Amino acid sequence: MTVRVLVADDQALVREGLRKIFEADPEIEVVADVADGRAAVDQVVRERPDLVVMDIRMPVLDGIEATREIGRLADPPRVLVLTTFHLDDYVFGALRAGASGFLLKDAEPENLIAAVHTIARGDALLDPAVTRSVVERFGRAPDPDPLTAGRLADLSQREHEVLLLLIEGCSNKEIGGRLFVSEATVKTHVMAVLRKLGLRDRIQAVILGYEAGLVRPGER
């Protein structure tokens, strides 16, 4: 199935480069490219893409607010944030706004294409090393939210263990190896965790873990 992609970046060369990368894959169609967040929201309404590849720092409306506005639309597309990382202090905010993942702008073309397919099929893109670095550097974790922490009470002990490993950024295979269970069993536990906590994907699980005080920036 063809993935319909909207590219949002204020640099024309970046937009052109991303379009060429994506259009090299016969299963990806770039329906539009835009230079600011407001245009991204408008084009989402007009084109109804499956996925938006979103820069964070853009004029008129930045990527965080654009992601938040897109998330309020009926049947919104998923959002993949591209960042220069060492310049963007807003990646964590973008994830909280509803992005389904992020990559560095210097990622290899094949990784960009794989990311589009991963997120388009409903998964979250959670690079363990990058995620931990982002949260450690930019996650200004407040005191644990008692309401958020209270949501964890519905989890079984094993589900709680799975949640902690999700927060570490572990894949299903890695979780299975740590808990000595099959990947199929892990998948069942992950789905139960997300359902009980009312979460869309693994990225939201990471955010909830920090908000609930399960782990603090800098901890492993």
mmCIF file of C-alpha atoms in Angstrom:
data_model
loop_
_atom_site.group_PDB
_atom_site.id
_atom_site.type_symbol
_atom_site.label_atom_id
_atom_site.label_comp_id
_atom_site.label_asym_id
_atom_site.label_seq_id
_atom_site.Cartn_x
_atom_site.Cartn_y
_atom_site.Cartn_z
ATOM 1 C CA MET A 1 0.000 0.000 0.000
ATOM 2 C CA THR A 2 1.320 3.443 -0.942
ATOM 3 C CA VAL A 3 2.117 5.797 1.943
ATOM 4 C CA ARG A 4 1.075 9.368 1.176
ATOM 5 C CA VAL A 5 3.573 11.771 2.758
ATOM 6 C CA LEU A 6 3.584 15.515 3.390
ATOM 7 C CA VAL A 7 7.009 17.127 3.941
ATOM 8 C CA ALA A 8 7.247 20.285 6.081
ATOM 9 C CA ASP A 9 10.606 22.080 6.318
ATOM 10 C CA ASP A 10 11.545 25.721 5.870
ATOM 11 C CA GLN A 11 14.685 24.897 3.857
ATOM 12 C CA ALA A 12 14.006 24.336 0.161
ATOM 13 C CA LEU A 13 17.081 22.127 -0.289
ATOM 14 C CA VAL A 14 15.977 19.881 2.576
ATOM 15 C CA ARG A 15 12.477 19.564 1.131
ATOM 16 C CA GLU A 16 13.870 18.741 -2.296
ATOM 17 C CA GLY A 17 16.271 16.196 -0.838
ATOM 18 C CA LEU A 18 13.575 14.477 1.205
ATOM 19 C CA ARG A 19 11.249 14.369 -1.785
ATOM 20 C CA LYS A 20 13.925 12.652 -3.890
ATOM 21 C CA ILE A 21 14.682 10.147 -1.124
ATOM 22 C CA PHE A 22 11.043 9.253 -0.567
ATOM 23 C CA GLU A 23 10.072 9.138 -4.218
ATOM 24 C CA ALA A 24 12.870 6.627 -4.842
ATOM 25 C CA ASP A 25 10.607 4.186 -2.994
ATOM 26 C CA PRO A 26 7.676 3.096 -5.199
ATOM 27 C CA GLU A 27 5.523 2.669 -2.079
ATOM 28 C CA ILE A 28 5.864 6.305 -0.982
ATOM 29 C CA GLU A 29 4.116 9.253 -2.626
ATOM 30 C CA VAL A 30 4.970 12.827 -1.608
ATOM 31 C CA VAL A 31 1.653 14.647 -1.964
ATOM 32 C CA ALA A 32 3.025 18.094 -1.054
ATOM 33 C CA ASP A 33 5.934 19.930 0.537
ATOM 34 C CA VAL A 34 5.567 23.138 2.528
ATOM 35 C CA ALA A 35 7.818 25.689 4.221
ATOM 36 C CA ASP A 36 6.014 26.432 7.499
ATOM 37 C CA GLY A 37 3.795 24.844 10.110
ATOM 38 C CA ARG A 38 0.634 26.721 9.190
ATOM 39 C CA ALA A 39 0.908 25.554 5.602
ATOM 40 C CA ALA A 40 1.489 22.025 6.916
ATOM 41 C CA VAL A 41 -1.789 22.072 8.844
ATOM 42 C CA ASP A 42 -3.646 23.532 5.844
ATOM 43 C CA GLN A 43 -2.225 20.921 3.482
ATOM 44 C CA VAL A 44 -3.093 18.095 5.883
ATOM 45 C CA VAL A 45 -6.719 19.228 5.716
ATOM 46 C CA ARG A 46 -6.546 19.467 1.932
ATOM 47 C CA GLU A 47 -4.470 16.409 1.003
ATOM 48 C CA ARG A 48 -5.233 13.994 3.875
ATOM 49 C CA PRO A 49 -1.750 12.406 3.898
ATOM 50 C CA ASP A 50 -0.989 9.271 5.886
ATOM 51 C CA LEU A 51 2.093 10.794 7.468
ATOM 52 C CA VAL A 52 3.721 14.206 7.930
ATOM 53 C CA VAL A 53 7.509 14.531 8.028
ATOM 54 C CA MET A 54 7.865 17.598 10.227
ATOM 55 C CA ASP A 55 10.730 19.971 10.946
ATOM 56 C CA ILE A 56 10.571 21.648 14.358
ATOM 57 C CA ARG A 57 11.957 25.113 13.713
ATOM 58 C CA MET A 58 9.792 26.754 11.071
ATOM 59 C CA PRO A 59 8.293 30.225 10.600
ATOM 60 C CA VAL A 60 4.642 31.222 11.062
ATOM 61 C CA LEU A 61 3.886 28.098 13.145
ATOM 62 C CA ASP A 62 6.614 25.853 14.526
ATOM 63 C CA GLY A 63 6.599 22.081 14.264
ATOM 64 C CA ILE A 64 5.395 21.527 17.827
ATOM 65 C CA GLU A 65 2.291 23.675 17.467
ATOM 66 C CA ALA A 66 1.658 22.320 13.987
ATOM 67 C CA THR A 67 1.856 18.767 15.345
ATOM 68 C CA ARG A 68 -0.540 19.693 18.151
ATOM 69 C CA GLU A 69 -3.043 21.253 15.713
ATOM 70 C CA ILE A 70 -2.818 18.284 13.368
ATOM 71 C CA GLY A 71 -3.518 15.958 16.279
ATOM 72 C CA ARG A 72 -6.810 17.767 16.932
ATOM 73 C CA LEU A 73 -8.090 17.018 13.421
ATOM 74 C CA ALA A 74 -10.473 14.167 12.733
ATOM 75 C CA ASP A 75 -8.513 11.031 11.810
ATOM 76 C CA PRO A 76 -5.165 12.856 11.861
ATOM 77 C CA PRO A 77 -2.078 11.570 10.068
ATOM 78 C CA ARG A 78 0.890 10.414 12.098
ATOM 79 C CA VAL A 79 3.874 12.716 12.475
ATOM 80 C CA LEU A 80 7.581 11.934 12.109
ATOM 81 C CA VAL A 81 9.762 14.739 13.444
ATOM 82 C CA LEU A 82 13.151 15.399 11.863
ATOM 83 C CA THR A 83 15.610 17.296 14.024
ATOM 84 C CA THR A 84 19.203 18.456 14.082
ATOM 85 C CA PHE A 85 19.092 17.400 17.758
ATOM 86 C CA HIS A 86 22.019 19.440 19.018
ATOM 87 C CA LEU A 87 20.153 22.629 18.055
ATOM 88 C CA ASP A 88 16.544 21.700 18.824
ATOM 89 C CA ASP A 89 15.490 22.086 22.444
ATOM 90 C CA TYR A 90 11.938 21.152 21.551
ATOM 91 C CA VAL A 91 12.017 17.469 20.587
ATOM 92 C CA PHE A 92 10.481 16.322 23.867
ATOM 93 C CA GLY A 93 7.759 18.915 23.447
ATOM 94 C CA ALA A 94 7.040 17.608 19.960
ATOM 95 C CA LEU A 95 6.589 14.091 21.300
ATOM 96 C CA ARG A 96 4.225 15.357 23.964
ATOM 97 C CA ALA A 97 2.325 17.220 21.246
ATOM 98 C CA GLY A 98 1.593 13.895 19.559
ATOM 99 C CA ALA A 99 4.499 13.029 17.263
ATOM 100 C CA SER A 100 4.976 9.303 16.710
ATOM 101 C CA GLY A 101 8.745 9.446 16.470
ATOM 102 C CA PHE A 102 11.796 11.376 15.441
ATOM 103 C CA LEU A 103 15.011 10.984 13.496
ATOM 104 C CA LEU A 104 18.099 13.076 13.021
ATOM 105 C CA LYS A 105 18.223 14.975 9.741
ATOM 106 C CA ASP A 106 21.504 13.290 8.841
ATOM 107 C CA ALA A 107 19.952 9.814 8.980
ATOM 108 C CA GLU A 108 20.783 7.531 6.075
ATOM 109 C CA PRO A 109 18.184 7.553 3.262
ATOM 110 C CA GLU A 110 17.258 3.917 3.887
ATOM 111 C CA ASN A 111 16.590 4.741 7.549
ATOM 112 C CA LEU A 112 14.317 7.631 6.562
ATOM 113 C CA ILE A 113 12.360 5.364 4.231
ATOM 114 C CA ALA A 114 12.138 2.637 6.871
ATOM 115 C CA ALA A 115 10.926 5.212 9.416
ATOM 116 C CA VAL A 116 8.098 6.304 7.126
ATOM 117 C CA HIS A 117 6.896 2.731 6.701
ATOM 118 C CA THR A 118 7.287 1.952 10.417
ATOM 119 C CA ILE A 119 5.187 4.903 11.544
ATOM 120 C CA ALA A 120 2.667 4.616 8.715
ATOM 121 C CA ARG A 121 1.756 1.085 9.760
ATOM 122 C CA GLY A 122 0.942 2.299 13.263
ATOM 123 C CA ASP A 123 4.174 1.722 15.165
ATOM 124 C CA ALA A 124 6.233 4.348 16.966
ATOM 125 C CA LEU A 125 9.805 5.066 16.014
ATOM 126 C CA LEU A 126 11.750 4.933 19.244
ATOM 127 C CA ASP A 127 15.508 5.007 18.895
ATOM 128 C CA PRO A 128 16.719 4.032 22.389
ATOM 129 C CA ALA A 129 19.969 6.013 22.329
ATOM 130 C CA VAL A 130 18.441 9.164 20.896
ATOM 131 C CA THR A 131 15.349 8.964 23.099
ATOM 132 C CA ARG A 132 17.373 8.652 26.284
ATOM 133 C CA SER A 133 19.643 11.522 25.246
ATOM 134 C CA VAL A 134 16.675 13.738 24.408
ATOM 135 C CA VAL A 135 14.954 13.081 27.714
ATOM 136 C CA GLU A 136 18.146 13.506 29.715
ATOM 137 C CA ARG A 137 18.968 16.801 28.074
ATOM 138 C CA PHE A 138 15.585 18.346 27.440
ATOM 139 C CA GLY A 139 13.085 16.580 29.687
ATOM 140 C CA ARG A 140 12.488 19.039 32.486
ATOM 141 C CA ALA A 141 10.700 16.458 34.591
ATOM 142 C CA PRO A 142 8.465 18.056 37.248
ATOM 143 C CA ASP A 143 7.458 16.364 40.475
ATOM 144 C CA PRO A 144 5.558 13.164 39.708
ATOM 145 C CA ASP A 145 1.969 13.803 38.743
ATOM 146 C CA PRO A 146 -0.196 11.832 41.233
ATOM 147 C CA LEU A 147 -3.004 11.450 38.705
ATOM 148 C CA THR A 148 -0.610 10.053 36.127
ATOM 149 C CA ALA A 149 1.026 7.793 38.685
ATOM 150 C CA GLY A 150 -2.406 6.561 39.782
ATOM 151 C CA ARG A 151 -3.106 5.225 36.297
ATOM 152 C CA LEU A 152 -0.356 2.654 36.839
ATOM 153 C CA ALA A 153 -2.316 0.880 39.561
ATOM 154 C CA ASP A 154 -4.276 -1.107 36.972
ATOM 155 C CA LEU A 155 -1.128 -2.764 35.653
ATOM 156 C CA SER A 156 -0.104 -6.241 36.716
ATOM 157 C CA GLN A 157 3.433 -6.766 38.014
ATOM 158 C CA ARG A 158 4.557 -8.172 34.663
ATOM 159 C CA GLU A 159 2.911 -5.311 32.766
ATOM 160 C CA HIS A 160 4.715 -2.871 35.038
ATOM 161 C CA GLU A 161 8.006 -4.593 34.197
ATOM 162 C CA VAL A 162 7.202 -4.337 30.507
ATOM 163 C CA LEU A 163 6.413 -0.620 30.879
ATOM 164 C CA LEU A 164 9.786 0.022 32.514
ATOM 165 C CA LEU A 165 11.535 -1.719 29.637
ATOM 166 C CA LEU A 166 9.490 0.284 27.128
ATOM 167 C CA ILE A 167 10.705 3.423 28.873
ATOM 168 C CA GLU A 168 14.273 2.206 28.369
ATOM 169 C CA GLY A 169 13.527 1.998 24.657
ATOM 170 C CA CYS A 170 13.743 -1.796 24.438
ATOM 171 C CA SER A 171 12.312 -3.581 21.409
ATOM 172 C CA ASN A 172 9.922 -6.518 21.815
ATOM 173 C CA LYS A 173 12.824 -8.887 21.175
ATOM 174 C CA GLU A 174 14.946 -7.198 23.837
ATOM 175 C CA ILE A 175 12.076 -7.224 26.332
ATOM 176 C CA GLY A 176 11.539 -10.936 25.672
ATOM 177 C CA GLY A 177 15.210 -11.605 26.306
ATOM 178 C CA ARG A 178 15.177 -9.650 29.567
ATOM 179 C CA LEU A 179 12.001 -11.317 30.848
ATOM 180 C CA PHE A 180 12.619 -14.760 29.306
ATOM 181 C CA VAL A 181 9.347 -14.804 27.370
ATOM 182 C CA SER A 182 8.487 -14.990 23.677
ATOM 183 C CA GLU A 183 8.063 -11.943 21.454
ATOM 184 C CA ALA A 184 4.405 -12.907 20.984
ATOM 185 C CA THR A 185 3.924 -12.784 24.755
ATOM 186 C CA VAL A 186 5.687 -9.427 24.917
ATOM 187 C CA LYS A 187 3.431 -8.054 22.191
ATOM 188 C CA THR A 188 0.381 -9.123 24.209
ATOM 189 C CA HIS A 189 1.746 -7.399 27.321
ATOM 190 C CA VAL A 190 2.616 -4.229 25.409
ATOM 191 C CA MET A 191 -0.876 -4.018 23.943
ATOM 192 C CA ALA A 192 -2.352 -4.507 27.414
ATOM 193 C CA VAL A 193 -0.155 -1.759 28.874
ATOM 194 C CA LEU A 194 -1.094 0.712 26.150
ATOM 195 C CA ARG A 195 -4.794 -0.171 26.420
ATOM 196 C CA LYS A 196 -4.969 0.102 30.214
ATOM 197 C CA LEU A 197 -3.098 3.396 30.244
ATOM 198 C CA GLY A 198 -4.987 4.824 27.277
ATOM 199 C CA LEU A 199 -1.811 5.323 25.265
ATOM 200 C CA ARG A 200 -1.397 5.354 21.497
ATOM 201 C CA ASP A 201 2.136 4.002 21.249
ATOM 202 C CA ARG A 202 5.516 3.415 22.905
ATOM 203 C CA ILE A 203 6.517 7.059 22.753
ATOM 204 C CA GLN A 204 3.540 8.010 24.879
ATOM 205 C CA ALA A 205 4.583 5.251 27.301
ATOM 206 C CA VAL A 206 8.008 6.875 27.668
ATOM 207 C CA ILE A 207 6.443 10.275 28.326
ATOM 208 C CA LEU A 208 4.015 8.856 30.888
ATOM 209 C CA GLY A 209 6.880 7.079 32.646
ATOM 210 C CA TYR A 210 8.740 10.333 33.169
ATOM 211 C CA GLU A 211 5.610 12.232 34.170
ATOM 212 C CA ALA A 212 4.711 9.527 36.674
ATOM 213 C CA GLY A 213 8.174 9.639 38.216
ATOM 214 C CA LEU A 214 9.036 6.047 37.293
ATOM 215 C CA VAL A 215 12.380 7.297 36.070
ATOM 216 C CA ARG A 216 14.157 10.638 36.011
ATOM 217 C CA PRO A 217 16.317 12.200 33.302
ATOM 218 C CA GLY A 218 19.810 10.700 33.624
ATOM 219 C CA GLU A 219 18.616 7.464 35.207
ATOM 220 C CA ARG A 220 18.847 4.062 33.560
#
